[in-house]
Coordinates of N, CA and C in Angstrom, one line a residue:
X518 N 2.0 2.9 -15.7 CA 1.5 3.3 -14.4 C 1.1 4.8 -14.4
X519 N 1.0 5.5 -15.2 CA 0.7 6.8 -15.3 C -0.6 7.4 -15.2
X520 N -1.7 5.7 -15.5 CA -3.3 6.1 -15.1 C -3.3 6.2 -13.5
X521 N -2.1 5.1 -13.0 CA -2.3 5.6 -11.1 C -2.0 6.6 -10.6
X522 N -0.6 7.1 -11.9 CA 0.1 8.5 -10.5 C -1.5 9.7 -11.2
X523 N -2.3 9.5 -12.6 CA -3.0 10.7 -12.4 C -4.1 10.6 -11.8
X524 N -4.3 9.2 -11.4 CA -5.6 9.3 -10.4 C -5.1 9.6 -8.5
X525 N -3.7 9.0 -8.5 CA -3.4 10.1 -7.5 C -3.3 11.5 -7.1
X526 N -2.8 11.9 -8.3 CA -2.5 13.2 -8.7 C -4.0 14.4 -8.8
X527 N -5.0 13.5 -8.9 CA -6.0 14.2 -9.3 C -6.9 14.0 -7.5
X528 N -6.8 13.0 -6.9 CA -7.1 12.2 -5.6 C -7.1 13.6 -5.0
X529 N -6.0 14.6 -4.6 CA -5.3 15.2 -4.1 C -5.1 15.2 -2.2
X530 N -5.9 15.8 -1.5 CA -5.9 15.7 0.1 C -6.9 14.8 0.7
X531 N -7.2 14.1 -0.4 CA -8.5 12.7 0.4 C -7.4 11.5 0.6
X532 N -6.2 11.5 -0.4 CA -5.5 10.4 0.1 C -4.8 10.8 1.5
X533 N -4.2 11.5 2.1 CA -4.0 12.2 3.5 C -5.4 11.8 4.4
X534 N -6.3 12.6 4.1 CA -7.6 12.7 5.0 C -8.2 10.8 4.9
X535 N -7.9 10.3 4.1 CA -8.6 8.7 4.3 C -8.7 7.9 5.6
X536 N -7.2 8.3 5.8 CA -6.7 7.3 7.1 C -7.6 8.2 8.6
X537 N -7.9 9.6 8.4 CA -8.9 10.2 9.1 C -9.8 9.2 9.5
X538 N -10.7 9.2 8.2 CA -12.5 8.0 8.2 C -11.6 6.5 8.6
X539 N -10.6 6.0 8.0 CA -10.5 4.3 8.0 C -9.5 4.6 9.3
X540 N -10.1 4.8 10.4 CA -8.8 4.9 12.1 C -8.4 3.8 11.9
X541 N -9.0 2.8 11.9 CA -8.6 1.5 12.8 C -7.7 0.6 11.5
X542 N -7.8 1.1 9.9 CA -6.6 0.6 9.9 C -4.9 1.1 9.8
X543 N -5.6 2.6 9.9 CA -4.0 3.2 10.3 C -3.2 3.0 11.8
X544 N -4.5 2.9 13.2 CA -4.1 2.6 14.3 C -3.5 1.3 14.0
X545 N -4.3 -0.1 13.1 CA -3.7 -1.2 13.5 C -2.0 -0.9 13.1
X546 N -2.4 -0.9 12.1 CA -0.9 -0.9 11.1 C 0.1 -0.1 12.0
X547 N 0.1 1.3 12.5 CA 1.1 1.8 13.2 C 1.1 0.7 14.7
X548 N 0.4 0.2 15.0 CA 0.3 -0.9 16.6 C 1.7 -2.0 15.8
X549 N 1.6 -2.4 14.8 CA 2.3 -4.0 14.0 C 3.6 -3.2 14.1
X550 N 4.1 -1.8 13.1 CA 5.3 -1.4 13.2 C 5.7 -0.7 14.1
X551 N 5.5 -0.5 15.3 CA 5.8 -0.5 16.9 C 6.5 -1.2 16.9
X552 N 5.6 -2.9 16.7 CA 6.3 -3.5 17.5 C 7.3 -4.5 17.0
X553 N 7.6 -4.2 15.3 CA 8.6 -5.1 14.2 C 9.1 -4.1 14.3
X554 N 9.1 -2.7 14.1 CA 10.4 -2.0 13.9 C 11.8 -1.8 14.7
X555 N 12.7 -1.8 14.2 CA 14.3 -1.9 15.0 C 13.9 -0.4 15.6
X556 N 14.5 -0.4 17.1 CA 14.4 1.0 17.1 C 14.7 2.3 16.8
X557 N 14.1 3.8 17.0 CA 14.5 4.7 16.2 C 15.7 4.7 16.4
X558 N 16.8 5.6 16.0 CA 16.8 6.0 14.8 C 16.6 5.1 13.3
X559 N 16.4 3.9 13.1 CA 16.6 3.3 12.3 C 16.0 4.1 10.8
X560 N 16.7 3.7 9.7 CA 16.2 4.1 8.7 C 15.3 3.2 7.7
X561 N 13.7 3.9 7.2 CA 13.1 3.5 6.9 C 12.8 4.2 5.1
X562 N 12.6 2.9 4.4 CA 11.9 3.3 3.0 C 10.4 2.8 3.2
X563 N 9.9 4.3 2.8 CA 8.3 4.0 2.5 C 8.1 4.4 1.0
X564 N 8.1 3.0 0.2 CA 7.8 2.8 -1.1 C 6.2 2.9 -1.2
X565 N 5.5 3.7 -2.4 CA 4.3 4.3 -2.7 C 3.4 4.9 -1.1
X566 N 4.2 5.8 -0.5 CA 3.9 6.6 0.7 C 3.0 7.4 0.6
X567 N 2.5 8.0 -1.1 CA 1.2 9.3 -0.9 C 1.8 9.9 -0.3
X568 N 1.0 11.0 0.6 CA 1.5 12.5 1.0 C 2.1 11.9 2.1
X569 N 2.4 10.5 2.7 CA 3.5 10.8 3.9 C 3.1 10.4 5.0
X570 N 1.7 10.0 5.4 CA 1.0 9.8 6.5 C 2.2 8.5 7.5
X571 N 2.4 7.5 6.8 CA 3.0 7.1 7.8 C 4.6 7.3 7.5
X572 N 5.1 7.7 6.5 CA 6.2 8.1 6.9 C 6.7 9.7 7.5
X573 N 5.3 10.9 7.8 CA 5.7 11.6 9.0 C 5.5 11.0 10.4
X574 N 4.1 9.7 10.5 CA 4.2 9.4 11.8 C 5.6 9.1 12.3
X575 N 6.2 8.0 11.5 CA 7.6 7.2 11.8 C 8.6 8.4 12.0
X576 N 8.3 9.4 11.5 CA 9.6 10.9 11.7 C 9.7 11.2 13.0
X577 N 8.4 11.4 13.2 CA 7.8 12.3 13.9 C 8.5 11.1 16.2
X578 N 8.7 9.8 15.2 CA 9.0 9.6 16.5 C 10.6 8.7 16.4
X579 N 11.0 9.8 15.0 CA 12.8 9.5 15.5 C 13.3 8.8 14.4
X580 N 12.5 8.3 13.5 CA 12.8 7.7 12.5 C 13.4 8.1 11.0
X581 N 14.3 7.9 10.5 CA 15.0 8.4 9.4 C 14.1 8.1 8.0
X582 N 13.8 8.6 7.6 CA 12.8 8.0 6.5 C 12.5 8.9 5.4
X583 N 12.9 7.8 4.0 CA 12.9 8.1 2.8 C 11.5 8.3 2.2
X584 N 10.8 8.5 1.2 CA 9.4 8.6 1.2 C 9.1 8.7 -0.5
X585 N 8.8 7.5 -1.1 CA 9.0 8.0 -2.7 C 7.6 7.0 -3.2
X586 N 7.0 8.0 -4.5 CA 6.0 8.2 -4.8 C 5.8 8.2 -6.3
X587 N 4.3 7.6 -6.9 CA 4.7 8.1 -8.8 C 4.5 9.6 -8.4
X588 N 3.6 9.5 -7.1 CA 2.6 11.3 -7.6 C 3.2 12.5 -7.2
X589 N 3.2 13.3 -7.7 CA 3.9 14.5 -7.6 C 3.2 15.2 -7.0
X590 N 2.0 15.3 -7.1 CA 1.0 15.6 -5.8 C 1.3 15.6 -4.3
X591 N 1.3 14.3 -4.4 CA 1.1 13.8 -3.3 C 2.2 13.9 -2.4
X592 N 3.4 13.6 -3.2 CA 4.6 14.3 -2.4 C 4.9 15.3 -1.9
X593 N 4.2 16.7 -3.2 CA 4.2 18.1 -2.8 C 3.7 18.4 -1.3
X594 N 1.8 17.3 -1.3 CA 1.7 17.6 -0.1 C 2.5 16.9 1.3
X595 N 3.0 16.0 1.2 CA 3.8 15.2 2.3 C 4.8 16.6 2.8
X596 N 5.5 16.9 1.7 CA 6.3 18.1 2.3 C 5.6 19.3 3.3
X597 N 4.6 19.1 2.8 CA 3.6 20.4 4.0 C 3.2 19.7 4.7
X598 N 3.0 18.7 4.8 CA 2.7 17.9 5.8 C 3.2 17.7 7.2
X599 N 5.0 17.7 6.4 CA 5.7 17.2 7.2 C 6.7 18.6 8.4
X600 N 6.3 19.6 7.0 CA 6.7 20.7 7.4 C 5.4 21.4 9.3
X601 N 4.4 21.0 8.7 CA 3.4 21.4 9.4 C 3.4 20.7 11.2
X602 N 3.9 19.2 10.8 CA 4.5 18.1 11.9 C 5.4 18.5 12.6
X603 N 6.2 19.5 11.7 CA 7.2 19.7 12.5 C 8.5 18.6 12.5
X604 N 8.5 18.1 11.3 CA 9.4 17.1 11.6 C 10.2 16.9 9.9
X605 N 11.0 16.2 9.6 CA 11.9 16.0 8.7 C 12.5 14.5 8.2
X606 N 11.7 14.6 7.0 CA 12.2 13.4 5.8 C 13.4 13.8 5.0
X607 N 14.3 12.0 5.2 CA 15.7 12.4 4.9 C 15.1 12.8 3.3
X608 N 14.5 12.3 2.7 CA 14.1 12.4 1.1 C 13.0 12.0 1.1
X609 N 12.4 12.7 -0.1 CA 11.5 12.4 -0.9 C 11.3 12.9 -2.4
X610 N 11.2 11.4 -2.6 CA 11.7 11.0 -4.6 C 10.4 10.7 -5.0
X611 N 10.2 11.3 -6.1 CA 9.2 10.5 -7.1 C 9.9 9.6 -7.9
X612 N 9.4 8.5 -7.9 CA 9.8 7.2 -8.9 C 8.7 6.4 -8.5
X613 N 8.8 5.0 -9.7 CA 8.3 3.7 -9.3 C 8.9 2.9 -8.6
X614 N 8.2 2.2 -7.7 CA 8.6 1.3 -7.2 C 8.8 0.2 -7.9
X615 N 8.6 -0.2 -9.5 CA 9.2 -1.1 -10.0 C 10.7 -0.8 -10.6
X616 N 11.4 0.3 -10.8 CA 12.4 0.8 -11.2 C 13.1 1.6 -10.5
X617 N 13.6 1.5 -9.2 CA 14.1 2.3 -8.0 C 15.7 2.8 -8.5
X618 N 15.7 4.6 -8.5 CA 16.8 5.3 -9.1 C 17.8 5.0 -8.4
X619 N 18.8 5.0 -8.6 CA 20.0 4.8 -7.2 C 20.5 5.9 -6.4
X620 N 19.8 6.8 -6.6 CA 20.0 7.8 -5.8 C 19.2 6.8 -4.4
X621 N 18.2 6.4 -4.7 CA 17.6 6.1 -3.7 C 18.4 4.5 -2.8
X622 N 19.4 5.2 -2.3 CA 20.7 4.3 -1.7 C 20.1 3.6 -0.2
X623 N 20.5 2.3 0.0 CA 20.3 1.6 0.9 C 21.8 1.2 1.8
X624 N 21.9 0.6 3.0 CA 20.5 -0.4 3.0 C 19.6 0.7 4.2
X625 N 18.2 -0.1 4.0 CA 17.7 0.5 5.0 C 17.0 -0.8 6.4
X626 N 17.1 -0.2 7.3 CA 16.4 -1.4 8.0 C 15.3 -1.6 8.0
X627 N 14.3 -1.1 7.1 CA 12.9 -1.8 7.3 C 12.5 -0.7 5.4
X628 N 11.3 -1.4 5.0 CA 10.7 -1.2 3.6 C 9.3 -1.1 4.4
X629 N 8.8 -0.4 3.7 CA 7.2 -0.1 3.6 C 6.8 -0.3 2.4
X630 N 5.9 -1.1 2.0 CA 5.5 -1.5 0.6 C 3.7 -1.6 0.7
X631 N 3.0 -0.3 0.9 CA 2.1 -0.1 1.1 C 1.3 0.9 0.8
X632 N 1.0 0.4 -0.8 CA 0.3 0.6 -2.1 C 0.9 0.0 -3.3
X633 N 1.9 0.0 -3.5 CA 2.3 -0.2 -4.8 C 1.5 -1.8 -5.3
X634 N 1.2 -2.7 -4.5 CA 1.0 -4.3 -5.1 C -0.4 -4.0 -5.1
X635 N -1.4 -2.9 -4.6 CA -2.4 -3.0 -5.3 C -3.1 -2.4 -6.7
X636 N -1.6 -2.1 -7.4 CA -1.8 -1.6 -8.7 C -1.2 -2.3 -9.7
X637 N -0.7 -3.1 -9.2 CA 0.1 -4.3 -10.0 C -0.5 -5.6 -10.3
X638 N -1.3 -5.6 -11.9 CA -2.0 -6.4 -12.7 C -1.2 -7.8 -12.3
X639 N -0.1 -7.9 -12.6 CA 0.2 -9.6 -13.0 C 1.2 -9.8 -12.0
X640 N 1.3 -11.2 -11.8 CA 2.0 -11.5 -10.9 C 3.6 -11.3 -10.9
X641 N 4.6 -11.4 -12.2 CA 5.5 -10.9 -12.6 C 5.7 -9.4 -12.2
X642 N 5.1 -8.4 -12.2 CA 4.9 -7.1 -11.6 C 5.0 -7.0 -9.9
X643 N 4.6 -8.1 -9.6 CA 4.3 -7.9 -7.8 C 5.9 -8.7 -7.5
X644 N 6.1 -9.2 -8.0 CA 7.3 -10.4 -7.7 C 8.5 -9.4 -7.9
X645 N 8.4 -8.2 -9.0 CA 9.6 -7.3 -9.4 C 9.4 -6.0 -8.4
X646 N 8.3 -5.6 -7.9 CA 8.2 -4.6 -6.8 C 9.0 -5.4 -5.7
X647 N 8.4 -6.3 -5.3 CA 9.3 -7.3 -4.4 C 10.5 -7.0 -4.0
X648 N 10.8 -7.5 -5.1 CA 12.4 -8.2 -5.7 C 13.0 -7.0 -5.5
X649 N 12.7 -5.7 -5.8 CA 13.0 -4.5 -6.2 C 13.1 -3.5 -4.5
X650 N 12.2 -3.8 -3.6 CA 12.1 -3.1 -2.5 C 13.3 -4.4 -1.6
X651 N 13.4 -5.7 -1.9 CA 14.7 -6.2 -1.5 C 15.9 -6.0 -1.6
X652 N 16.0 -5.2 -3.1 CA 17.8 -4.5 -3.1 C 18.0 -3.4 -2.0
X653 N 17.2 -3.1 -1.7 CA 17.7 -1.4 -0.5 C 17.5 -1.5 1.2
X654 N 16.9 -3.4 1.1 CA 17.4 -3.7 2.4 C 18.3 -4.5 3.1
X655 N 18.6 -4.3 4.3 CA 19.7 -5.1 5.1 C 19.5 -6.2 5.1
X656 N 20.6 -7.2 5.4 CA 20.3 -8.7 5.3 C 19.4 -8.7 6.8
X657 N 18.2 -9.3 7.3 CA 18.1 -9.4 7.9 C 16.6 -8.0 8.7
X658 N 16.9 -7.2 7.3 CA 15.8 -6.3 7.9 C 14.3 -6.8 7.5
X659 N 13.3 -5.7 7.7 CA 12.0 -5.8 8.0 C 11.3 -5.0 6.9
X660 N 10.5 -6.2 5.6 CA 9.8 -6.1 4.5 C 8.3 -5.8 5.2
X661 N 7.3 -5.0 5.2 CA 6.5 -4.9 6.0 C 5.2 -4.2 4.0
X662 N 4.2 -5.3 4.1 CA 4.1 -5.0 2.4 C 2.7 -5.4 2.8
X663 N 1.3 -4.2 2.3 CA 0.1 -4.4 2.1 C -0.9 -5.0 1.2
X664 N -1.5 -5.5 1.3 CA -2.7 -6.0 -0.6 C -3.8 -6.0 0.1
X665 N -4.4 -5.6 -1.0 CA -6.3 -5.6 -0.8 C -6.9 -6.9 -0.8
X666 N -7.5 -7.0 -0.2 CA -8.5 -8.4 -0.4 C -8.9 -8.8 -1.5
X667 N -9.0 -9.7 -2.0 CA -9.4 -10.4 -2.8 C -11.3 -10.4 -2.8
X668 N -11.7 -10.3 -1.4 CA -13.1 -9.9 -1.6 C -13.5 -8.7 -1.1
X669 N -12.7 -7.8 -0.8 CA -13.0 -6.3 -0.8 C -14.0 -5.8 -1.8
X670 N -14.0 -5.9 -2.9 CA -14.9 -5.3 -3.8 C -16.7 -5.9 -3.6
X671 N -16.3 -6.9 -3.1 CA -17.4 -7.6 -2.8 C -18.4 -7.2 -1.9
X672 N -17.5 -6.7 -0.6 CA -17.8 -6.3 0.5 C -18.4 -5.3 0.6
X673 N -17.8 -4.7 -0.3 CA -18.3 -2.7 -0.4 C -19.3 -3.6 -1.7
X674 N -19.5 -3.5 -2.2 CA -20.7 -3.7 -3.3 C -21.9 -4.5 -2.8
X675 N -21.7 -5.0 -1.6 CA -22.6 -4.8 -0.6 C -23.2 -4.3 0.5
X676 N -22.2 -3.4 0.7 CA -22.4 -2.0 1.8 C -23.6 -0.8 0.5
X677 N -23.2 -1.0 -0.8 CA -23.4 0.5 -1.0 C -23.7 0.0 -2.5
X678 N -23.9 -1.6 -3.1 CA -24.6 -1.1 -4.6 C -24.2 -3.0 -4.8
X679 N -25.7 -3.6 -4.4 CA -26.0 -4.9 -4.4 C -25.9 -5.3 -5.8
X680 N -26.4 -4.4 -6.5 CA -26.6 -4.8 -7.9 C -26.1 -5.1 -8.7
X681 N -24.8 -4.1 -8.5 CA -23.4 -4.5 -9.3 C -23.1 -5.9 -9.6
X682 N -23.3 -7.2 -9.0 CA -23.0 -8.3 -9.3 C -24.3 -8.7 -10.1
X683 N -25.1 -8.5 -9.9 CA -26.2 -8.8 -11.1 C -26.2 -8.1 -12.4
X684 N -26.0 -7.0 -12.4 CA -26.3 -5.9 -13.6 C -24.3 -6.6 -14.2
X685 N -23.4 -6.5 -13.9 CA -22.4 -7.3 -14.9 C -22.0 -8.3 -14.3
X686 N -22.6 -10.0 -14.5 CA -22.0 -10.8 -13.4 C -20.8 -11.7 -14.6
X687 N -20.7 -10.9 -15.5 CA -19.4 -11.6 -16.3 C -18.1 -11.1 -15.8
X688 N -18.3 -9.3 -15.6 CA -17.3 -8.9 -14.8 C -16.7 -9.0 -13.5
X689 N -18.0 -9.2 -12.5 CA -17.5 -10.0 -11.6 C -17.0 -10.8 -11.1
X690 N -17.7 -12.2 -12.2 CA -16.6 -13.3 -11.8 C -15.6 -13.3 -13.1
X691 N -15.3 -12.1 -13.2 CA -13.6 -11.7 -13.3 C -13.1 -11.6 -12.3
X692 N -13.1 -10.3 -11.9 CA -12.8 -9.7 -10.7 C -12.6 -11.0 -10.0
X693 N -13.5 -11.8 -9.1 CA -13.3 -12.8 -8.6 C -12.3 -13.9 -8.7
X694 N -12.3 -14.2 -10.3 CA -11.7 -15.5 -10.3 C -10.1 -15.0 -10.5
X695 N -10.1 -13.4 -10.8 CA -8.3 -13.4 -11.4 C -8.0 -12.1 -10.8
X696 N -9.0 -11.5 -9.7 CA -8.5 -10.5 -8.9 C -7.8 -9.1 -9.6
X697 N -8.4 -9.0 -10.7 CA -7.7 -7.6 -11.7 C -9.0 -7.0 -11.9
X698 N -8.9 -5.6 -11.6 CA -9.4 -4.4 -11.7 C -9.5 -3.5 -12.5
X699 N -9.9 -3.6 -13.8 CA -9.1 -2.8 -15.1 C -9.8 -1.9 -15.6
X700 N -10.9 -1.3 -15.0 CA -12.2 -0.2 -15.9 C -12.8 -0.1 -14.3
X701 N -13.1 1.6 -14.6 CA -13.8 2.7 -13.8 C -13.0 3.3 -13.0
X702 N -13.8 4.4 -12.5 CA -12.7 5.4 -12.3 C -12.6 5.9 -11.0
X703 N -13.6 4.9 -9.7 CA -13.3 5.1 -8.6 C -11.9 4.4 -8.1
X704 N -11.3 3.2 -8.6 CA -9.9 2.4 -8.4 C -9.4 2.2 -9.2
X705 N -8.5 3.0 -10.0 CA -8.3 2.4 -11.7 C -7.1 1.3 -11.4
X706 N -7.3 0.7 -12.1 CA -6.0 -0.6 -12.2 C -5.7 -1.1 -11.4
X707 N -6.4 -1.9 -10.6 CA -6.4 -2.4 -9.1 C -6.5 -3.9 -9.0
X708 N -5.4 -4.6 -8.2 CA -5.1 -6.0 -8.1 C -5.5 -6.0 -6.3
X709 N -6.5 -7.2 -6.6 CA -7.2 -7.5 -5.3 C -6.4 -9.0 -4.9
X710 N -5.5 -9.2 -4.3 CA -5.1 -10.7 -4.1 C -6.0 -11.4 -3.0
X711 N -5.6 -12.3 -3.6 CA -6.6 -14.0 -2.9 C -5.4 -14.2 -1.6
X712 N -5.8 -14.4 -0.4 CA -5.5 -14.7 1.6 C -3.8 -15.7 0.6
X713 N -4.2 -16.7 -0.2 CA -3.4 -17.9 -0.3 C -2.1 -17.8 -1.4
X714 N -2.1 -16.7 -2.1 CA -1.1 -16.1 -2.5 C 0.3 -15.1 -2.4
X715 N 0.0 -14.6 -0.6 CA 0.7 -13.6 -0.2 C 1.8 -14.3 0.2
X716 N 2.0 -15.5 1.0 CA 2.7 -15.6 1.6 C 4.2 -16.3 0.6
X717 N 3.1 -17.1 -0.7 CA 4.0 -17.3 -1.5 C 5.0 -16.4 -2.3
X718 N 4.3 -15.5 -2.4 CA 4.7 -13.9 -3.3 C 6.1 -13.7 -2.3
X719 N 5.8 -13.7 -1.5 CA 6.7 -13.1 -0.6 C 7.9 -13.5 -0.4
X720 N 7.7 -15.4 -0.4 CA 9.1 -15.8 0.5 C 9.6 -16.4 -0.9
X721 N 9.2 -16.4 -1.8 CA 9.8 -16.4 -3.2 C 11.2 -15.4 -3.1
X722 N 11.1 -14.4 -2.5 CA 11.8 -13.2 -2.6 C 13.3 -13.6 -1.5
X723 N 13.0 -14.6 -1.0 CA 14.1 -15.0 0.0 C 13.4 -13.9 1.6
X724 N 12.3 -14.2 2.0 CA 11.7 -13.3 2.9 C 11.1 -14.5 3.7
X725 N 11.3 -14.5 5.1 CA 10.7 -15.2 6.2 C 9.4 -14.7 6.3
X726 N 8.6 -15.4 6.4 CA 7.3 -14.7 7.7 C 7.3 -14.6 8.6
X727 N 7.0 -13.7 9.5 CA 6.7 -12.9 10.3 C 5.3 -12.9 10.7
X728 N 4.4 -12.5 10.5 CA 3.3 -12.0 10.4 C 2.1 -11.9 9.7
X729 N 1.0 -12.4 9.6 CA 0.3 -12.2 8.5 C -0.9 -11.3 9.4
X730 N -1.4 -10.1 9.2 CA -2.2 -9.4 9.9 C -3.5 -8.9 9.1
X731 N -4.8 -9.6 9.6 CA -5.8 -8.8 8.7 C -6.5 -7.2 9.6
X732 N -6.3 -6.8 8.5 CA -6.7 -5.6 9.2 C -8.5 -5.1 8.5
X733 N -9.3 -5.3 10.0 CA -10.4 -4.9 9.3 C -11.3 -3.7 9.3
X734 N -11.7 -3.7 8.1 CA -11.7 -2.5 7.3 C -13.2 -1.9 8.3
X735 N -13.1 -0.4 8.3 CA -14.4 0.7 8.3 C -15.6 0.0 7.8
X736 N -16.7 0.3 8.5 CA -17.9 0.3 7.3 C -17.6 1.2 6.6
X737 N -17.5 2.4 6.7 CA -17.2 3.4 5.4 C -16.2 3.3 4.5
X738 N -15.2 2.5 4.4 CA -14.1 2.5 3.6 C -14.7 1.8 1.9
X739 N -13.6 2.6 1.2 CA -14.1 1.9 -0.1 C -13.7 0.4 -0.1
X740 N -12.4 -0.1 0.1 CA -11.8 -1.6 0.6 C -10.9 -1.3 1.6
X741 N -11.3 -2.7 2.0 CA -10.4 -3.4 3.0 C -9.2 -3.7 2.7
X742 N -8.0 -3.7 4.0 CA -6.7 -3.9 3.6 C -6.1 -5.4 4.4
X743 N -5.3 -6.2 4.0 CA -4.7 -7.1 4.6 C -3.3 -7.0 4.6
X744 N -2.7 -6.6 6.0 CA -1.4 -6.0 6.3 C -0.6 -7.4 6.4
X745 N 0.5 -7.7 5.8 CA 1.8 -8.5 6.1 C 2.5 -8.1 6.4
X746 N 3.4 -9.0 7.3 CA 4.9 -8.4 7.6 C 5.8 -9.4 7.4
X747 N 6.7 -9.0 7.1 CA 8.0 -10.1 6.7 C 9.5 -9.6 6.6
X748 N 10.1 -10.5 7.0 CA 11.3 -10.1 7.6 C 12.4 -11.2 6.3
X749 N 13.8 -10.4 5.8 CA 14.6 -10.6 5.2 C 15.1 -12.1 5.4
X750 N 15.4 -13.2 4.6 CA 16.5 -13.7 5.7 C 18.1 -13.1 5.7
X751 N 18.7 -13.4 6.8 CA 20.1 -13.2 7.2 C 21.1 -14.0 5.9

């Protein structure tokens, strides 16, 4: 994972400023955890959080919230961020979210798992982030976990560079047929899932559905996001 935390790392205040240009899918996404989240004070893990955007919003209205990251960056800025908000994260850890330190102690009532499965190549990988953001919650709490479209790349490669599927159409229907992202250096190592694979990923994990929310993307956005939510069973 070290090509993602340095392309985060290198990203620097665009990953902050994104949710700026893409409103409508930070407005959707904070409208869904309104209305799933247990109320504040409850405590929340936001696993691959970046500089913090939604876990200072969730602070900022009462919420206890952990906030852990590969990038060291990005956390540096979450803290000015949060500082600047005016408001206070119980922690913030750098780690993977496939290997969670035990410092990083549960349970908590709700997970945020939004980024980490769009850098995770194989399905074994998405199933252990999973598996992995289910040790730190309550029986019964709220798995709330993002993935990119499966035709995202598609989408924008037709907003902004038609050609791309003609000029390499071997790579494309890669991309297409196995949803992995593995060369260039606008999204390095990037797993696009297919609509009919999420809900299996998930309840494999011992996770109800709840929700399946597409959230649609900016014209300007580089991809589109499709928000899930899912709740523990008891």
């Amino acid at each position: 994972m070290s090509r993602v935390a340095s392309f985060y790392d290198a990203y620097g205040e665009r990953e902050w400023l994104r949710l700026e240009r893409h409103r409508t899918e930070f407005a959707v996404t904070m409208r869904v955890l309104n209305a799933a989240l247990p109320p504040a004070p409850a405590r929340v893990l936001d696993l691959g959080g970046g500089p913090g955007r939604y876990s200072v919003a969730l602070a900022a209205q009462g919420y206890q919230v952990t906030l852990v990251d590969l990038s060291a960056t990005q956390l540096a800025q979450a803290h000015d961020y949060a500082e600047r908000s005016a408001v206070t994260l119980e922690a913030v850890v750098q780690a993977d979210a496939l290997a969670l330190p035990a410092t990083i102690s549960g349970p908590y009532d709700a997970v945020l798992l939004f980024g980490p499965l769009y850098h995770l190549l194989t399905q074994a990988e998405r199933a252990q982030a999973v598996a992995e953001a289910c040790t730190r919650l309550r029986p019964g709490g709220l798995l709330a976990a993002t993935f990119v479209s499966r035709f995202a790349p598609f989408r924008d490669a037709a907003a902004k560079d038609p050609l791309w599927i003609i000029q390499d159409p071997a790579y494309t229907e890669h991309v297409l047929r196995t949803g992995v992202h593995d060369r260039g250096e606008l999204f390095p190592q990037a797993y696009f899932a297919h609509p009919t694979e999420v809900v299996p990923l998930m309840e494999a994990a011992g996770l109800t559905t709840q929700a399946l929310i597409g959230v649609e993307r900016n014209v300007s956005s580089t991809f589109g996001h499709e928000s899930w939510s899912n709740a523990v069973h008891t």
